[in-house]
């Protein structure tokens, strides 16, 4: 069992930056693939980024590529999402997710078994 708690959301102007953090409970954090998803009002939840258990491989949605960076610190049981050059369309609730499954579709929320409660990110124009 893994418990995830996101933090770092807030209100920022367009062009600004935020860093989301997601510490995880449990001693096997380094075995989990970690992902970030987001959901805007009236829209379906969408993939943002994912990172392999070792951190060697990262995956991004086209809409955030070049602006967002996912990273992890297995010693601290934490995954991060650095968000730069934020746009109003990035406004959403951001969720951290985890899975221990292998050979998964990183881009699908169905691949992830554990979810945080979400943190609100609002980008003003």
Coordinates of N, CA and C in Angstrom, one line a residue:
X1 N 0.8 -1.2 0.0 CA 0.0 0.0 0.0 C 0.9 1.2 0.0
X2 N 0.5 2.2 -0.8 CA 1.2 3.5 -0.9 C 0.3 4.6 -0.7
X3 N 0.6 5.6 0.2 CA -0.1 6.8 0.3 C 0.6 8.0 -0.2
X4 N -0.1 8.8 -1.0 CA 0.5 9.9 -1.7 C -0.1 11.2 -1.3
X5 N 0.7 12.2 -1.1 CA 0.1 13.5 -0.6 C 0.8 14.6 -1.4
X6 N 0.1 15.2 -2.4 CA 0.7 16.3 -3.2 C 0.7 17.6 -2.4
X7 N 1.6 18.4 -2.8 CA 1.7 19.8 -2.3 C 2.4 20.7 -3.3
X8 N 2.3 22.0 -3.1 CA 3.1 22.9 -3.9 C 2.2 23.7 -4.9
X9 N 0.9 23.3 -5.0 CA 0.0 24.0 -5.9 C -0.2 25.5 -5.4
X10 N -0.9 26.2 -6.2 CA -1.2 27.6 -5.9 C -1.6 28.4 -7.1
X11 N -1.6 29.7 -6.8 CA -2.0 30.7 -7.9 C -0.7 31.4 -8.4
X12 N -0.5 31.4 -9.7 CA 0.6 32.0 -10.3 C 0.2 32.7 -11.6
X13 N 1.0 33.7 -12.0 CA 0.7 34.4 -13.2 C 1.3 33.6 -14.4
X14 N 0.7 33.8 -15.5 CA 1.2 33.2 -16.8 C 2.7 33.5 -16.9
X15 N 3.5 32.5 -17.3 CA 4.9 32.6 -17.4 C 5.7 32.3 -16.2
X16 N 5.0 32.1 -15.1 CA 5.6 31.8 -13.8 C 5.9 30.3 -13.7
X17 N 6.4 29.9 -12.5 CA 6.8 28.6 -12.2 C 6.2 28.1 -10.9
X18 N 6.0 26.8 -10.8 CA 5.6 26.1 -9.6 C 6.3 24.8 -9.5
X19 N 6.6 24.3 -8.3 CA 7.1 23.0 -8.1 C 6.2 22.1 -7.3
X20 N 5.7 21.1 -7.8 CA 4.8 20.2 -7.0 C 5.7 19.1 -6.4
X21 N 5.3 18.7 -5.3 CA 6.0 17.6 -4.6 C 5.0 16.5 -4.2
X22 N 5.4 15.3 -4.2 CA 4.5 14.2 -3.8 C 5.3 13.1 -3.0
X23 N 5.4 13.3 -1.7 CA 6.1 12.3 -0.9 C 5.1 11.1 -0.7
X24 N 5.8 9.9 -0.7 CA 5.0 8.6 -0.6 C 5.4 7.9 0.6
X25 N 4.4 7.2 1.2 CA 4.7 6.3 2.3 C 5.1 5.0 1.8
X26 N 5.7 4.2 2.7 CA 6.1 2.8 2.2 C 7.5 2.7 2.0
X27 N 8.0 1.5 2.1 CA 9.5 1.3 2.0 C 9.9 0.8 0.6
X28 N 8.9 0.7 -0.3 CA 9.2 0.2 -1.7 C 9.0 1.2 -2.7
X29 N 9.1 2.5 -2.3 CA 8.9 3.6 -3.3 C 9.7 3.5 -4.5
X30 N 11.0 3.0 -4.4 CA 11.9 2.9 -5.5 C 11.4 1.9 -6.5
X31 N 10.5 1.1 -6.2 CA 9.9 0.0 -7.1 C 8.8 0.5 -7.9
X32 N 8.3 1.7 -7.6 CA 7.1 2.2 -8.3 C 7.4 3.1 -9.4
X33 N 6.6 3.0 -10.5 CA 6.5 4.0 -11.5 C 5.6 5.1 -11.0
X34 N 6.1 6.3 -11.2 CA 5.3 7.5 -10.7 C 4.8 8.3 -11.8
X35 N 3.6 8.9 -11.7 CA 3.1 9.7 -12.7 C 2.4 10.9 -12.2
X36 N 2.2 11.9 -13.0 CA 1.4 13.1 -12.7 C 0.3 13.2 -13.7
X37 N -0.9 13.5 -13.3 CA -2.1 13.7 -14.1 C -2.7 15.0 -13.7
X38 N -3.6 15.5 -14.5 CA -4.3 16.7 -14.1 C -5.7 16.6 -14.7
X39 N -6.6 17.4 -14.0 CA -8.0 17.4 -14.4 C -8.5 18.9 -14.3
X40 N -8.9 19.4 -15.4 CA -9.5 20.8 -15.4 C -11.0 20.7 -15.3
X41 N -11.7 21.7 -14.8 CA -13.1 21.7 -14.7 C -13.8 21.3 -16.0
X42 N -14.7 20.3 -15.9 CA -15.5 19.9 -17.1 C -14.7 19.1 -18.1
X43 N -13.5 18.7 -17.7 CA -12.7 17.9 -18.7 C -12.3 16.6 -18.0
X44 N -11.9 15.6 -18.8 CA -11.4 14.4 -18.3 C -10.0 14.5 -17.7
X45 N -9.6 13.6 -16.9 CA -8.3 13.6 -16.3 C -7.3 13.2 -17.5
X46 N -6.2 13.9 -17.5 CA -5.2 13.7 -18.6 C -3.8 13.5 -18.0
X47 N -3.0 12.8 -18.8 CA -1.6 12.5 -18.5 C -0.8 13.7 -18.6
X48 N 0.1 13.9 -17.7 CA 1.1 15.0 -17.7 C 2.5 14.5 -17.9
X49 N 2.9 13.6 -17.0 CA 4.3 13.1 -17.0 C 4.4 11.9 -16.2
X50 N 5.4 11.1 -16.5 CA 5.7 9.8 -15.7 C 7.2 9.6 -15.7
X51 N 7.6 8.8 -14.7 CA 9.0 8.5 -14.5 C 9.2 7.1 -14.1
X52 N 10.2 6.4 -14.6 CA 10.4 5.0 -14.3 C 10.9 4.9 -12.9
X53 N 11.0 3.7 -12.4 CA 11.4 3.5 -11.0 C 12.8 4.0 -10.7
X54 N 13.7 3.9 -11.7 CA 15.1 4.4 -11.5 C 15.2 5.8 -11.8
X55 N 14.3 6.4 -12.5 CA 14.4 7.8 -12.9 C 15.1 7.9 -14.2
X56 N 15.5 6.8 -14.8 CA 16.3 6.9 -16.1 C 15.4 7.3 -17.3
X57 N 14.1 6.9 -17.2 CA 13.2 7.2 -18.3 C 12.1 8.1 -17.8
X58 N 11.8 9.1 -18.6 CA 10.7 10.0 -18.4 C 9.8 10.2 -19.6
X59 N 8.6 10.5 -19.4 CA 7.6 10.6 -20.4 C 6.7 11.8 -20.2
X60 N 6.4 12.5 -21.3 CA 5.7 13.8 -21.1 C 4.5 13.9 -22.2
X61 N 3.5 14.5 -21.8 CA 2.4 14.9 -22.7 C 3.0 16.0 -23.6
X62 N 2.6 16.0 -24.9 CA 3.1 17.0 -25.8 C 2.8 18.4 -25.3
X63 N 1.7 18.6 -24.6 CA 1.3 19.9 -24.2 C 2.3 20.5 -23.1
X64 N 3.1 19.7 -22.5 CA 3.9 20.2 -21.4 C 5.4 20.0 -21.7
X65 N 5.7 19.2 -22.8 CA 7.1 18.9 -23.1 C 7.9 20.2 -23.3
X66 N 9.1 20.2 -22.7 CA 9.9 21.4 -22.8 C 9.6 22.4 -21.7
X67 N 8.5 22.3 -21.0 CA 8.2 23.3 -19.9 C 8.2 22.6 -18.6
X68 N 7.7 21.4 -18.5 CA 7.6 20.6 -17.2 C 8.7 19.6 -17.2
X69 N 9.2 19.3 -15.9 CA 10.2 18.3 -15.7 C 9.8 17.5 -14.5
X70 N 9.7 16.1 -14.7 CA 9.4 15.2 -13.6 C 10.7 14.6 -13.1
X71 N 10.8 14.5 -11.8 CA 12.0 13.9 -11.2 C 11.6 13.2 -10.0
X72 N 12.6 12.4 -9.4 CA 12.3 11.7 -8.2 C 13.5 11.5 -7.4
X73 N 13.3 11.5 -6.1 CA 14.4 11.2 -5.1 C 14.0 10.0 -4.3
X74 N 14.6 8.9 -4.7 CA 14.2 7.6 -4.0 C 14.6 7.6 -2.5
X75 N 15.6 8.3 -2.2 CA 16.1 8.4 -0.8 C 15.1 9.2 0.1
X76 N 14.3 10.1 -0.6 CA 13.3 10.8 0.1 C 11.9 10.4 -0.2
X77 N 11.8 9.3 -0.9 CA 10.4 8.8 -1.3 C 9.5 9.9 -1.9
X78 N 10.1 10.7 -2.8 CA 9.4 11.8 -3.3 C 9.5 12.0 -4.8
X79 N 8.4 12.3 -5.4 CA 8.5 12.6 -6.8 C 8.1 14.1 -7.0
X80 N 8.7 14.8 -8.0 CA 8.5 16.2 -8.2 C 8.0 16.5 -9.6
X81 N 7.3 17.6 -9.7 CA 7.0 18.1 -11.0 C 7.3 19.6 -11.1
X82 N 8.4 19.9 -11.8 CA 8.8 21.3 -11.9 C 8.1 21.9 -13.1
X83 N 7.3 22.9 -12.9 CA 6.5 23.5 -14.0 C 6.9 24.9 -14.3
X84 N 7.4 25.1 -15.5 CA 7.9 26.5 -15.9 C 7.1 27.0 -17.1
X85 N 7.2 28.3 -17.3 CA 6.4 28.9 -18.4 C 5.0 28.5 -18.4
X86 N 4.4 28.6 -17.2 CA 3.0 28.2 -17.1 C 2.0 29.0 -17.9
X87 N 1.0 28.3 -18.4 CA 0.0 29.0 -19.2 C -1.4 28.8 -18.5
X88 N -2.3 29.7 -18.8 CA -3.7 29.6 -18.2 C -4.3 28.2 -18.5
X89 N -4.0 27.6 -19.6 CA -4.5 26.3 -19.9 C -3.9 25.1 -19.1
X90 N -2.9 25.5 -18.3 CA -2.4 24.5 -17.3 C -3.2 24.4 -16.0
X91 N -4.1 25.3 -15.9 CA -5.0 25.4 -14.7 C -5.7 24.1 -14.6
X92 N -5.6 23.4 -13.4 CA -6.2 22.1 -13.2 C -5.9 21.7 -11.7
X93 N -6.5 20.6 -11.3 CA -6.1 19.9 -10.1 C -5.1 18.8 -10.6
X94 N -3.9 18.8 -10.0 CA -2.8 17.9 -10.3 C -2.8 16.8 -9.3
X95 N -2.7 15.6 -9.9 CA -2.7 14.4 -9.1 C -1.4 13.6 -9.3
X96 N -0.9 13.1 -8.2 CA 0.3 12.2 -8.2 C -0.3 10.7 -8.2
X97 N 0.4 9.9 -8.9 CA -0.1 8.5 -9.0 C 1.1 7.5 -9.0
X98 N 0.8 6.3 -8.6 CA 1.9 5.3 -8.5 C 1.4 3.9 -8.9
X99 N 2.3 3.2 -9.5 CA 2.0 1.8 -9.9 C 3.3 0.9 -9.8
X100 N 3.1 -0.3 -9.4 CA 4.2 -1.2 -9.3 C 4.2 -2.2 -10.5
X101 N 3.2 -2.0 -11.4 CA 3.0 -2.9 -12.5 C 4.1 -2.6 -13.5
X102 N 4.5 -3.6 -14.3 CA 5.4 -3.4 -15.4 C 4.7 -3.6 -16.7
X103 N 5.5 -3.2 -17.8 CA 5.0 -3.2 -19.1 C 3.6 -2.5 -19.2
X104 N 3.5 -1.3 -18.7 CA 2.3 -0.6 -18.7 C 2.3 0.5 -19.7
X105 N 1.1 1.1 -20.0 CA 1.0 2.3 -20.8 C 1.1 3.4 -19.8
X106 N 2.2 4.1 -19.7 CA 2.5 5.1 -18.8 C 1.5 6.3 -18.9
X107 N 0.9 6.4 -20.1 CA 0.0 7.6 -20.4 C -1.4 7.3 -20.0
X108 N -1.7 6.1 -19.6 CA -3.1 5.8 -19.2 C -3.3 5.8 -17.7
X109 N -4.3 6.5 -17.2 CA -4.6 6.5 -15.8 C -5.0 5.2 -15.2
X110 N -5.4 4.3 -16.1 CA -5.8 2.9 -15.7 C -4.6 2.1 -15.3
X111 N -3.4 2.5 -15.6 CA -2.2 1.8 -15.2 C -1.8 2.0 -13.8
X112 N -2.4 3.0 -13.2 CA -1.9 3.4 -11.8 C -2.9 3.0 -10.8
X113 N -2.3 2.5 -9.7 CA -3.1 1.9 -8.6 C -3.4 2.8 -7.4
X114 N -2.5 3.8 -7.2 CA -2.6 4.6 -6.0 C -2.6 6.1 -6.5
X115 N -3.4 6.9 -5.8 CA -3.6 8.3 -6.2 C -3.6 9.2 -4.9
X116 N -3.0 10.4 -5.1 CA -3.1 11.4 -4.1 C -4.5 12.1 -4.2
X117 N -4.6 13.1 -3.3 CA -5.9 13.8 -3.2 C -6.0 15.0 -4.2
X118 N -4.8 15.3 -4.7 CA -4.8 16.4 -5.7 C -4.4 17.7 -5.1
X119 N -3.8 18.6 -5.9 CA -3.4 19.9 -5.5 C -3.8 20.9 -6.6
X120 N -4.4 22.0 -6.3 CA -4.9 22.9 -7.3 C -3.8 23.8 -7.8
X121 N -3.7 23.9 -9.1 CA -2.8 24.9 -9.8 C -3.7 25.8 -10.6
X122 N -3.5 27.1 -10.4 CA -4.3 28.1 -11.1 C -3.3 29.1 -11.7
X123 N -3.4 29.3 -13.0 CA -2.5 30.2 -13.8 C -3.4 31.3 -14.3
X124 N -3.1 32.5 -13.9 CA -3.9 33.7 -14.3 C -3.2 34.3 -15.5
X125 N -4.0 34.9 -16.4 CA -3.5 35.5 -17.6 C -3.1 37.0 -17.4

